[in-house]
Amino acid sequence: MTLTTSRRGFLASAAAAAAVLYVGVRPNGALAAGAAPAQLNPFVKISADGTVTAIIKHFEKGQGPATGLTTLIAEELGVSMDDIQYEFAPSDAARYANLAFGQMQGTGGSTAMANSFMQYRQAGAAAREMLIQAAAEAWGADAAALSLEDGIITGAGQSAPIADFVAAAAQMEAPAEPRLKDPSAFRLIGNPQVKRKDSLPKTNGTAKFAMDLHLPNQMVAVILRSPRMGGLANGFDDTGAKAVKGYIRAAVLPNQAGVAVYAENTWAAFQARDAITADWDFSNAENRSSDQIREELLAAVNAEPEFNVTGADHAATTEQIAGAAQVVEQTFYFPLLAHAPMEPLTCTIEADADGGVTLHDGCQFPSGPHMALAQIFQLPMDKVRIRTMFAGGSFGRRATPTADYQVEAALAFALTDRTRPVKLVWSREDDITGGYYRPAVAHRVRVGLDAEGNIAGWDHRIAAQSILKGTAFESMMVHGGVDHSSVEGAADTPYRIPAQFTGLSDVAKATPVLWWRSVGHTHTAYVMEVMMDEAARAAGRDPVDFRLALLEGGGADQQRLAGVLKLAAEKAGWGSAPEGRSQGIAVHKSFGSYVAEVVEVSGSAGDGVKIEKVTCAVDCGIAVNPDVIKAQMEGGIGYGLGHAMRNQITLTEGVVDQSNFPDYEPLRIGDIGAIEVHIVPSAEMPTGVGEPGTPPAAPALANAIAADGPRVTELPMNLNGVSFA
């Protein structure tokens, strides 16, 4: 996916922003001491001492936009990474909308770099030209003879820091067509020596996460939630809670989604909540157990699908498979999964002196809670403010269509006299037992091979709990009844597969489901790549060669996918694993990026599999920050492998069985021997890296295990025939 905005359209908004902002100026035109920074456009402001600040419109949950977007401005403006700071943008969709989401401000879908690349480069270039023009006018020189590097403007026999020209530049109109640097002149973009801007503050404790916030005179609120998702609170008895020191009060939330418990500190709030008993209405709650959910999904993929996703001729596909020399068939099942970010959900809300409210939050989708709070408090939008802080992970959890935890905080605050800030805190157990989940999904695939071992037909059925249906996004993102997030990566595979049919059946849900790192690609990549290996084995062909044959003669998609496939195989020494080891490969396109991974394992499924090495090749267009890209590939690989190895969420009559990391175990550092990442050089527009590393990881592991052991078609692996060393 490539997202751009016209330079003229961007700069018109930049000029409008500059016109309403100011910089303090003495009568002689010099910048006044202590003056407010000049915001030269919505993304750049410069202080009196010449310190440049990048305004980051995407929140930072560890995926790197604070570094990446800052790099773009620093590159085009002409300052070093040491001389530029960053801060998170306010909630203001008019200026800071995600271009992939229309008029919504938010971070997700690995779009931060894709939708901001040109926008932030233009911002830096516009600021550079404004500063140079100001210097040219001050020196009586031709602006074309001046340059700006490392924060110094030079030329025409003159040299001065940018701080000398901030005041004058702030009064100028933004240039209509700022000149962007030629890629050959990049010093920061693509430089592997550029390190993350947020690493130091996160290691020395100065970075402030939402959980770190402690406002004067605040109360802590926790929510006693229904043990079954969707249950409603009718009332409660807090007799036992009154004995807890620090307990203040409790109240049923206006939407009956739980009981808000208020205390002077977090420990007292948890203790008091444990002492409260509530009366619940379970009539519309999730009452199924995991076995029932599994049976419903498997029944759906073995019946006629509800939707023909691509409009393919199903009868023709069926005929091709019926006449095939051999048929390969598998049924797959994927359980519910939790997001389990390291920092559980939390936010703080307080009243402002002007009658408005401020939400302090590691806010992934500011537009949602902004609108929700405006409705709850009956306030105009400009009286709702969101201060975005660092978030300790998300994997999709902080981007709920319902703004669930922010609404909880707002309702809890609304029930008070609003003289004290209210900090909402979720425990790890709250997150695991009462959050949102990656949907449970089933697949059934039948592949027909002709006498030469080529694919003749591919019949693919998917049954899933829709993420988008029933949400505010349904009208925008569900087309013809098809929730594309259920089928992405299968229905639109780059493989040139003849007679391919993809069918989808929605299964009604009461369990709240949500996008999870790489969304539908989490399961479609597994099925596509495991079936590719199954078909290659049946055809008696090498798995890499088999895949390449399905990409030959194609366009850019096929060529780029083939490129990472070849690179990963080459770097992993495909086919020449050491004695006692086996290899598996998988390749997948998601979020505009192309990733191939080779997993090398030792041991056996019965005695214990050990992941010795993962070799990854990624083509994500221009590699803005190679260091960040490698880290995201490593993290995505670990996330995908850990969940496939041993994670699932199960229900017993609607109650979640798991509660914390002892029974929902995260990946351990010793689980993977080594990860090696290779980035394909590219001049294409940059695409996402936060999610694409995850989809190929699990199928590459499954294919490595199947080389000498069982074919795993149901996850997690440790409950389906595989033990790990």
XYZ file of C-alpha atoms in Angstrom, residues 100-101 104 365 401 466-469 471-486 488 515 519:
28
model
C -5.395 5.542 5.170
C -8.368 6.006 7.486
C -9.865 9.551 11.464
C -7.120 5.910 17.923
C -13.957 0.430 17.613
C -16.366 -11.273 11.962
C -14.342 -8.478 13.545
C -16.081 -5.589 11.795
C -19.736 -6.565 11.584
C -19.223 -2.056 14.683
C -19.064 1.538 13.493
C -16.687 0.393 10.742
C -19.102 -2.067 9.122
C -20.580 0.372 6.606
C -17.096 1.447 5.462
C -15.178 -1.830 5.517
C -17.650 -4.670 4.901
C -18.595 -5.035 1.242
C -21.166 -7.418 -0.155
C -21.452 -9.001 3.266
C -17.758 -9.934 3.288
C -15.539 -8.829 6.146
C -12.259 -8.726 4.243
C -10.259 -9.060 7.448
C -11.512 -12.666 7.621
C -7.184 -11.248 3.540
C -7.867 -7.189 15.105
C -5.285 -9.453 11.668
